[in-house]
mmCIF file of C-alpha atoms and ligand atoms in Angstrom:
data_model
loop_
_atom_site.group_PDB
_atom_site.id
_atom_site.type_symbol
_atom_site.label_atom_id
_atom_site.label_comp_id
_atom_site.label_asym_id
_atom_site.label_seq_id
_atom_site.Cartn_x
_atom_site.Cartn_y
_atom_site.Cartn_z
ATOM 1 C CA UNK Y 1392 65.386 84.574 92.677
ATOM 2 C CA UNK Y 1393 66.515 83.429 96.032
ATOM 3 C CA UNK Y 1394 69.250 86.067 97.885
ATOM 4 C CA UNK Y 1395 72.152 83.213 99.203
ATOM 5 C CA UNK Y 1396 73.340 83.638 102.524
ATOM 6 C CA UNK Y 1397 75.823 82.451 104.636
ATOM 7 C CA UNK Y 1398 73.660 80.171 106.322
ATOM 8 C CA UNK Y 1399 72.885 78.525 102.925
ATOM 9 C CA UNK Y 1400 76.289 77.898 102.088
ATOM 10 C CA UNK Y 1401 77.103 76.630 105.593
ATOM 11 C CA UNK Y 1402 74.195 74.129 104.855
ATOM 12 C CA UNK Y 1403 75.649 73.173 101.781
ATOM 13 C CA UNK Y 1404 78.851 71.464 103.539
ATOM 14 C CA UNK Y 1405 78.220 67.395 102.682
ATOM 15 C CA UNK Y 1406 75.389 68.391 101.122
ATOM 16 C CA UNK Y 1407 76.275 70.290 97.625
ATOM 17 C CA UNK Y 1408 79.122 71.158 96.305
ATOM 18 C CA UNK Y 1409 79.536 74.934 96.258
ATOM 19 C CA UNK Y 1410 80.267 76.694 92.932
ATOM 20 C CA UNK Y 1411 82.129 80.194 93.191
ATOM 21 C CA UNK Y 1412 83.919 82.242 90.584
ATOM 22 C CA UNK Y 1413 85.541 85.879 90.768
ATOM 23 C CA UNK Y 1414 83.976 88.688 88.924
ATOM 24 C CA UNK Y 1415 85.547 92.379 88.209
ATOM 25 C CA UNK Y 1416 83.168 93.619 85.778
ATOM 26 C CA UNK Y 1417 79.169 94.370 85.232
ATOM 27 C CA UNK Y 1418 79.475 91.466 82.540
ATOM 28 C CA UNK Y 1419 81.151 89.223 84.899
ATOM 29 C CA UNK Y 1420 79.297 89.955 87.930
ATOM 30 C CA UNK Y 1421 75.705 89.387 85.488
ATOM 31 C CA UNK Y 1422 76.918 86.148 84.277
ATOM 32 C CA UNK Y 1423 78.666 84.723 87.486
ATOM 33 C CA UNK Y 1424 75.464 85.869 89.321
ATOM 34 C CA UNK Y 1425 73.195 83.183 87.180
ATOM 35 C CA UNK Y 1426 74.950 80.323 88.179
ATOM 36 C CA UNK Y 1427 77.149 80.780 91.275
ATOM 37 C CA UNK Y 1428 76.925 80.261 95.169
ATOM 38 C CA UNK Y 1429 79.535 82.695 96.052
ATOM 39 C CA UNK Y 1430 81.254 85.655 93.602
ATOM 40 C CA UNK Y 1431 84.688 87.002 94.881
ATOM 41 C CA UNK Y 1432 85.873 90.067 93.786
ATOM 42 C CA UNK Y 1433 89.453 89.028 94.198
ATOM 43 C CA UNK Y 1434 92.359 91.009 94.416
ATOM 44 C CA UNK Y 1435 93.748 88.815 91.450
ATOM 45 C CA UNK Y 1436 92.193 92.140 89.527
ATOM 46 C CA UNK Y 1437 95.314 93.279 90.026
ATOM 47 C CA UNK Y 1438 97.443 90.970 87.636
ATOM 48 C CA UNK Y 1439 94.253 90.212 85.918
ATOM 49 C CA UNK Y 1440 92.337 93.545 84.629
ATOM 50 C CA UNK Y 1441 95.576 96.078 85.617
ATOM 51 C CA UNK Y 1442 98.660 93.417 84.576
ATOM 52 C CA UNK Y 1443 100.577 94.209 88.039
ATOM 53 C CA UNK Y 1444 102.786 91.165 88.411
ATOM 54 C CA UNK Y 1445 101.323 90.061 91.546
ATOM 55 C CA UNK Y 1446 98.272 91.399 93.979
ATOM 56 C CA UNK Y 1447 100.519 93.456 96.393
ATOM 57 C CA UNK Y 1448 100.036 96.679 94.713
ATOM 58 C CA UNK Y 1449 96.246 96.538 95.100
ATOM 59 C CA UNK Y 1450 95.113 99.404 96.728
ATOM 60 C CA UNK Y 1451 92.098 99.208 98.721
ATOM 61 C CA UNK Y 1452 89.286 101.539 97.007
ATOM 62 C CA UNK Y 1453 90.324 99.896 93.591
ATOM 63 C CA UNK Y 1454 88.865 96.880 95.506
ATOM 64 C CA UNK Y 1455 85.998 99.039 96.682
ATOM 65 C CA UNK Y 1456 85.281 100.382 92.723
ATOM 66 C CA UNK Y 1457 85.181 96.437 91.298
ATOM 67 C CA UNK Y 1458 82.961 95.917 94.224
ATOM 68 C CA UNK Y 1459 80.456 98.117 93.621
ATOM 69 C CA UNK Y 1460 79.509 97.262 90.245
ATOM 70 C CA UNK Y 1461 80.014 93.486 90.940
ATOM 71 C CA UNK Y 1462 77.382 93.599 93.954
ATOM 72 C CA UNK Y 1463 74.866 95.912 91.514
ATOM 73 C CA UNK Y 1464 74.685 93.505 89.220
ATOM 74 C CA UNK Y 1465 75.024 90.068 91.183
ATOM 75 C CA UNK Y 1466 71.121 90.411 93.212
ATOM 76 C CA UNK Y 1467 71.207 86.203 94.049
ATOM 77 C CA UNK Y 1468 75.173 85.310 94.463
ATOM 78 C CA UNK Y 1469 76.960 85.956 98.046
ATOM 79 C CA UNK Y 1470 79.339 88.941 97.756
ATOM 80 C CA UNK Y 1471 82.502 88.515 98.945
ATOM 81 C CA UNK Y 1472 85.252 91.116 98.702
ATOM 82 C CA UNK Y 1473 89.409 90.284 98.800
ATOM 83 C CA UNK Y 1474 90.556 92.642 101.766
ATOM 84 C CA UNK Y 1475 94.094 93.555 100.087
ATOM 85 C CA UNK Y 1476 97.688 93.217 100.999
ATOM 86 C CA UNK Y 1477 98.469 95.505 104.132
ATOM 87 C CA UNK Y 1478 95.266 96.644 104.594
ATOM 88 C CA UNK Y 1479 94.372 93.948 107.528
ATOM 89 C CA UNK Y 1480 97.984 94.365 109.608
ATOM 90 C CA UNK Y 1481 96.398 94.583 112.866
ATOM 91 C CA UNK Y 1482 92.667 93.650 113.913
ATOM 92 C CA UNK Y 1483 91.959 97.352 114.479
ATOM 93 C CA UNK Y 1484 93.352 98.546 110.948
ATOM 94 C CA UNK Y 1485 91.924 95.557 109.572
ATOM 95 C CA UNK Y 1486 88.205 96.611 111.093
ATOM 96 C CA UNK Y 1487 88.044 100.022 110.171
ATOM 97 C CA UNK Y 1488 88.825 98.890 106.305
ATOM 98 C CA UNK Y 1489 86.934 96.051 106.733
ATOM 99 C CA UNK Y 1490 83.851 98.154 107.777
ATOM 100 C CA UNK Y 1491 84.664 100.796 105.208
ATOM 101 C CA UNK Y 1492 84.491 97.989 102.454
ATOM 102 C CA UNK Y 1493 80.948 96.591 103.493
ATOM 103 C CA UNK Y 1494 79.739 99.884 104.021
ATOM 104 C CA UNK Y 1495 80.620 101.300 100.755
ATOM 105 C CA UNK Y 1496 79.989 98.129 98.832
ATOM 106 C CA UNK Y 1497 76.895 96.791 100.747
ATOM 107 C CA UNK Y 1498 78.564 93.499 99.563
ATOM 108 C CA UNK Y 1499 78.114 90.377 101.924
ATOM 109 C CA UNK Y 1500 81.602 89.658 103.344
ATOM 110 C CA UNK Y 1501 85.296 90.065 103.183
ATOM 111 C CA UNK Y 1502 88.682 87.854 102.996
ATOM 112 C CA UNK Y 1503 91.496 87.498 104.503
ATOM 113 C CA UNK Y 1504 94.601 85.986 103.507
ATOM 114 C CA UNK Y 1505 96.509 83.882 106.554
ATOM 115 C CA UNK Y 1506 96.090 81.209 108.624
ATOM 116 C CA UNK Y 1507 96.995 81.496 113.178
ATOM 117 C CA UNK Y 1508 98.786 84.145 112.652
ATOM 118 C CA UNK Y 1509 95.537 86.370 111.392
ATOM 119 C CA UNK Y 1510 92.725 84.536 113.455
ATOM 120 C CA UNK Y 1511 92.802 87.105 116.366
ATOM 121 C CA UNK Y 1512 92.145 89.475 113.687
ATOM 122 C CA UNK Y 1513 88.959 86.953 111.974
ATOM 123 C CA UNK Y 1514 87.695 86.562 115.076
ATOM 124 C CA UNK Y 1515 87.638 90.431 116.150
ATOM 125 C CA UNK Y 1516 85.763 90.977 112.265
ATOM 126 C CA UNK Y 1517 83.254 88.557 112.964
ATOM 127 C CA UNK Y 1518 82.437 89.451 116.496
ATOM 128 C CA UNK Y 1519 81.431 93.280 115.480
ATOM 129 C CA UNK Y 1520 78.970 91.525 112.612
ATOM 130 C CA UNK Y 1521 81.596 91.636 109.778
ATOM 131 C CA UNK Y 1522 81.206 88.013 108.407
ATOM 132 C CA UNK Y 1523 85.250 86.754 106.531
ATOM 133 C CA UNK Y 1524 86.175 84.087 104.675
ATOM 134 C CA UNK Y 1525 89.706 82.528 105.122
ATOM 135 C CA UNK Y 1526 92.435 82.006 102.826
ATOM 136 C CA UNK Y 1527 95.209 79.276 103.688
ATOM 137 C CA UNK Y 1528 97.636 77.074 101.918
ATOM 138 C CA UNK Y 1529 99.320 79.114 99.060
ATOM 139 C CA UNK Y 1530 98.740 82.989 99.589
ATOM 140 C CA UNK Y 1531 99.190 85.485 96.903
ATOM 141 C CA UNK Y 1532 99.531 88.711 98.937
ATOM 142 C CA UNK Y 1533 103.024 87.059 100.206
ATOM 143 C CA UNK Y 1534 104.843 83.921 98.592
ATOM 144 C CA UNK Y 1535 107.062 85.011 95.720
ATOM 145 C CA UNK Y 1536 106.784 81.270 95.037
ATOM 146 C CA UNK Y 1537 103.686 80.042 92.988
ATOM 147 C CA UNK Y 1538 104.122 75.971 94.332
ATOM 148 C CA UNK Y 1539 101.534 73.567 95.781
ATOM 149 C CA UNK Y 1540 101.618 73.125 99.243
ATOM 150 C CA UNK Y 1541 101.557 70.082 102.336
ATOM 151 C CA UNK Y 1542 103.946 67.126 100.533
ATOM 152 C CA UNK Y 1543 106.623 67.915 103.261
ATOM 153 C CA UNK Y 1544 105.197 66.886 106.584
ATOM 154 C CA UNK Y 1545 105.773 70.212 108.638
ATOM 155 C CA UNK Y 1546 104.081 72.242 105.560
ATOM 156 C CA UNK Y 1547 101.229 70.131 105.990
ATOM 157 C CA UNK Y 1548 100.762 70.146 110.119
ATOM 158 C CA UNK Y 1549 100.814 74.172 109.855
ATOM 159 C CA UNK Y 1550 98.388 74.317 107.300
ATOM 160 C CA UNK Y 1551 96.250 71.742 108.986
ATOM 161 C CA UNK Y 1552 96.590 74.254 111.711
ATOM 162 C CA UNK Y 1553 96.092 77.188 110.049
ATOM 163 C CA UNK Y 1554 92.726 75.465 108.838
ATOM 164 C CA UNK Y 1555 91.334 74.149 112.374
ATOM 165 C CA UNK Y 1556 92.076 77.721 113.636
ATOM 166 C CA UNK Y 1557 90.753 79.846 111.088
ATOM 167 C CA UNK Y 1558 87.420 77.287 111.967
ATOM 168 C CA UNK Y 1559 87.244 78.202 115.424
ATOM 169 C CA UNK Y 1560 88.057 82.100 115.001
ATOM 170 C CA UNK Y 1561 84.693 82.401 113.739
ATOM 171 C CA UNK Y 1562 84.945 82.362 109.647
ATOM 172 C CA UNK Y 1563 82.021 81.004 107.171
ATOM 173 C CA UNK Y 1564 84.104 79.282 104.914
ATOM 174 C CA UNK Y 1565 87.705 78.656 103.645
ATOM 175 C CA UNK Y 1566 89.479 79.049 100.142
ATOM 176 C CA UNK Y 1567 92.441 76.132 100.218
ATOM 177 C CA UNK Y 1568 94.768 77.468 97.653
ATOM 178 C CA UNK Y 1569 97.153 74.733 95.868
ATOM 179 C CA UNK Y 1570 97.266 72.059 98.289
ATOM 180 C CA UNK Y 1571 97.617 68.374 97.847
ATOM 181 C CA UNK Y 1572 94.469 66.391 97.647
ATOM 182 C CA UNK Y 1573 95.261 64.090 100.450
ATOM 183 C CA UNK Y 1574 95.801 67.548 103.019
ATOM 184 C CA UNK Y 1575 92.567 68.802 101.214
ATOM 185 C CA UNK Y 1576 90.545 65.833 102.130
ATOM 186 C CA UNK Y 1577 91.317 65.678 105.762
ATOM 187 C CA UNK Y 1578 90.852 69.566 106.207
ATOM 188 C CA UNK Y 1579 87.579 69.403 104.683
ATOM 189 C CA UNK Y 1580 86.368 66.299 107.204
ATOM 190 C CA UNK Y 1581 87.959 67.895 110.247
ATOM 191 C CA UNK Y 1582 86.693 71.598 110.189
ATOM 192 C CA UNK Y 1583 83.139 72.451 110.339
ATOM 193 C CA UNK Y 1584 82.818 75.343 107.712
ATOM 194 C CA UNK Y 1585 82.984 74.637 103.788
ATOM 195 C CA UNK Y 1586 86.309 74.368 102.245
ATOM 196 C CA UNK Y 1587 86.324 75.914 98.814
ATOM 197 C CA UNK Y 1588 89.457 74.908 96.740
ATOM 198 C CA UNK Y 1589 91.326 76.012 93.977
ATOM 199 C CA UNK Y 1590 93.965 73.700 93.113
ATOM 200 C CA UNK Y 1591 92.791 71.663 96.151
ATOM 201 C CA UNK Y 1592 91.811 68.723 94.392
ATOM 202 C CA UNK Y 1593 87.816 67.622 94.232
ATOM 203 C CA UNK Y 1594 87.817 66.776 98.073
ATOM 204 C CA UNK Y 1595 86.739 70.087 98.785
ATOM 205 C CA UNK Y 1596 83.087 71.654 100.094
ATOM 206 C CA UNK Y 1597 83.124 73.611 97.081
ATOM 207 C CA UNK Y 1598 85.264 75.218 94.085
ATOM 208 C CA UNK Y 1599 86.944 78.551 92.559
ATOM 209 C CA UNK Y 1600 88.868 79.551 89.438
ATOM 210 C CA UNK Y 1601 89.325 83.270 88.548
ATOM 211 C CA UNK Y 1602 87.134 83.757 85.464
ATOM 212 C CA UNK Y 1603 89.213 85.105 83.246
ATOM 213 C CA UNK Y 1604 91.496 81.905 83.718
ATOM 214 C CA UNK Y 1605 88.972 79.279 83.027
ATOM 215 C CA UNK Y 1606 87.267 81.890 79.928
ATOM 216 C CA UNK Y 1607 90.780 81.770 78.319
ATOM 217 C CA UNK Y 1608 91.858 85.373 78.891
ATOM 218 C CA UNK Y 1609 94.783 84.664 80.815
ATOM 219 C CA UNK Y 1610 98.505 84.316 79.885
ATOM 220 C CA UNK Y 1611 99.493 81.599 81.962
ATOM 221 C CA UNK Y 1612 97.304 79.254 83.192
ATOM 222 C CA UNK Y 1613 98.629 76.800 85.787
ATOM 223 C CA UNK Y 1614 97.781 73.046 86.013
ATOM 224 C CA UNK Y 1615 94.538 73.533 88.070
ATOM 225 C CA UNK Y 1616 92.843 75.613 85.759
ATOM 226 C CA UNK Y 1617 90.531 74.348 83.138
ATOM 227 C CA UNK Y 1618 89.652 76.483 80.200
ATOM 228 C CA UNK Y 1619 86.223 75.963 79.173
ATOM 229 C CA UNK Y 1620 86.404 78.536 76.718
ATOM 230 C CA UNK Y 1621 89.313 80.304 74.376
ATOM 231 C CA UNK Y 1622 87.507 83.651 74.762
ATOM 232 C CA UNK Y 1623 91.018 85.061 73.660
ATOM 233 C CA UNK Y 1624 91.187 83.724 70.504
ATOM 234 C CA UNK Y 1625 87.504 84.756 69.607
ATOM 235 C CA UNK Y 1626 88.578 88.248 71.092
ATOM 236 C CA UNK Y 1627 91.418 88.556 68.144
ATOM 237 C CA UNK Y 1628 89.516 86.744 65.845
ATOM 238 C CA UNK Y 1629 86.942 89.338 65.986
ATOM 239 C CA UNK Y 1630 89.431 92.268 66.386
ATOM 240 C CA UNK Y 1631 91.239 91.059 63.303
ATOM 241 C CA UNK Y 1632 87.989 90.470 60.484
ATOM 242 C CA UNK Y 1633 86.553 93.787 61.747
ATOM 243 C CA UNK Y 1634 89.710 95.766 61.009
ATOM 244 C CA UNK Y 1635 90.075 93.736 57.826
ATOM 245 C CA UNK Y 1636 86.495 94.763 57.104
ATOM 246 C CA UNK Y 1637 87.332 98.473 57.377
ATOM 247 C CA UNK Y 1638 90.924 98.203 55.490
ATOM 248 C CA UNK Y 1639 88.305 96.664 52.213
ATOM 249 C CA UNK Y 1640 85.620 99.273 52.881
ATOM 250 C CA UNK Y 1641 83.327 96.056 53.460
ATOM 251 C CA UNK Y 1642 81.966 97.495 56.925
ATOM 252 C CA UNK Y 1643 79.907 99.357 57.595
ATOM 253 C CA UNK Y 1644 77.266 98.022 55.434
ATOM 254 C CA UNK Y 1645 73.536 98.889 53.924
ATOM 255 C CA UNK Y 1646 72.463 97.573 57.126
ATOM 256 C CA UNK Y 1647 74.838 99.585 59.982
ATOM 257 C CA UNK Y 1648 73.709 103.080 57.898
ATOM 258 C CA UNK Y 1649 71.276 105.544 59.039
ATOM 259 C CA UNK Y 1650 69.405 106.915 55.829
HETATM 260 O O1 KIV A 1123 92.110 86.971 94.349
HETATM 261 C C1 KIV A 1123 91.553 85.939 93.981
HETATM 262 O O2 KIV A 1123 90.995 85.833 92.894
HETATM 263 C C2 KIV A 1123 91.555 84.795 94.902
HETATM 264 C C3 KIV A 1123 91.165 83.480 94.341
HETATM 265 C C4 KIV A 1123 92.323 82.938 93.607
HETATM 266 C C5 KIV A 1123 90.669 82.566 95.374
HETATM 267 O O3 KIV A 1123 91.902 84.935 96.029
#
């Protein structure tokens, strides 16, 4: 098994589409690890494994915990890490957590939410050997509004922006987060690093859902997710025969017994 690095997925762009997925969890990070280019432990933990009702509460060695066991248990995937809200408000605070995450983590790289207004702080990462992905279009840490982004024409010249910027300051790749596919498209032929979408449309270098989303564990699932599994259902289902089991004395049987 075959460690990916950033150079492979930097290869990949026009080449192969780039599969990624987030992962919390030792199960997650095993499973994710089989199949994937890229794992994120994403700061959606927040809302997702601690039901905060958005990601700005996220404290920064709750992100270095998840880590941890995801990059144990992932030995082929690249390892990113979601840097979270506040941590990153300047390039200096933002490199001495940054360092403090790959150092305690040994995972691969970091991200950053933002588009020109962070890229002095990318670029600063990246120069002292700290390798970030971006984050542009919708962003979590700071919209109270969950909408797609780039119809209206000014929307889409800053995030066009944001995109060509967060190129040149130096990052491997970029997650485009609810964007229309026509913005998507051009982004991904104009900048030189791998676009990843979610809810980007297909023109993109490469793809994300958070996995509990597209296993069914979530609440809400918004248009661009697709559930290939009802893993919640199964979850009750389960839940609800073995207590029924135990309520009719049918469980445990000859078989769970130690004689
Ligand atoms: O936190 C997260 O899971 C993310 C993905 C939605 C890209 O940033």
């Amino acid at each position: 098994m075959k460690k990916i690095t950033i150079k492979k997925i930097l290869e990949k762009k026009n080449k192969q589409p780039i599969a990624c997925l987030t992962a919390y969890s030792k199960v997650t990070a095993q499973i994710a690890d089989k199949y994937c280019d890229i794992i994120l432990v994403g700061d959606s933990l927040g809302m997702v494994l601690y039901g905060m009702k958005n990601t700005k509460q996220v404290k920064l060695q709750t992100m270095i915990d998840h880590a941890k066991t995801v990059k144990k248990f992932a030995r082929k995937s690249l390892v990113v890490v979601d840097m979270p809200y506040r941590t990153y408000t300047n390039k200096f605070t933002a490199y001495k957590n940054a360092k403090n995450v790959i150092k305690k983590t040994k995972c691969d790289a970091v991200k950053l939410e933002g588009g020109s207004e962070i890229t002095k702080t990318i670029g600063y990462l990246v120069k002292r050997g700290i390798p970030v992905m971006g984050h542009i279009g919708l962003l979590p840490q700071t919209t109270n509004k969950f909408l797609f982004k780039g119809k209206n024409l000014s929307q889409k010249k800053k995030i066009l922006k944001d995109a060509v910027e967060v190129d040149k300051s130096g990052a491997f790749a970029i997650v485009m987060e609810c964007l229309v596919q026509d913005l998507a498209k051009e982004i991904t032929k104009k900048v030189s690093i791998p676009t990843i979408g979610i809810g980007a449309s297909k023109h993109c270098d490469g793809q994300i859902l958070v996995i509990d989303d597209m296993l069914g564990l979530g609440d809400f699932f918004p248009k661009f997710v697709k559930k290939y599994s009802n893993l919640k259902k199964i979850m009750e289902n389960s839940v609800k025969k073995y207590v029924k089991e135990v309520k009719q004395r049918q469980f445990p049987t000859i078989k769970n017994i130690y004689k």
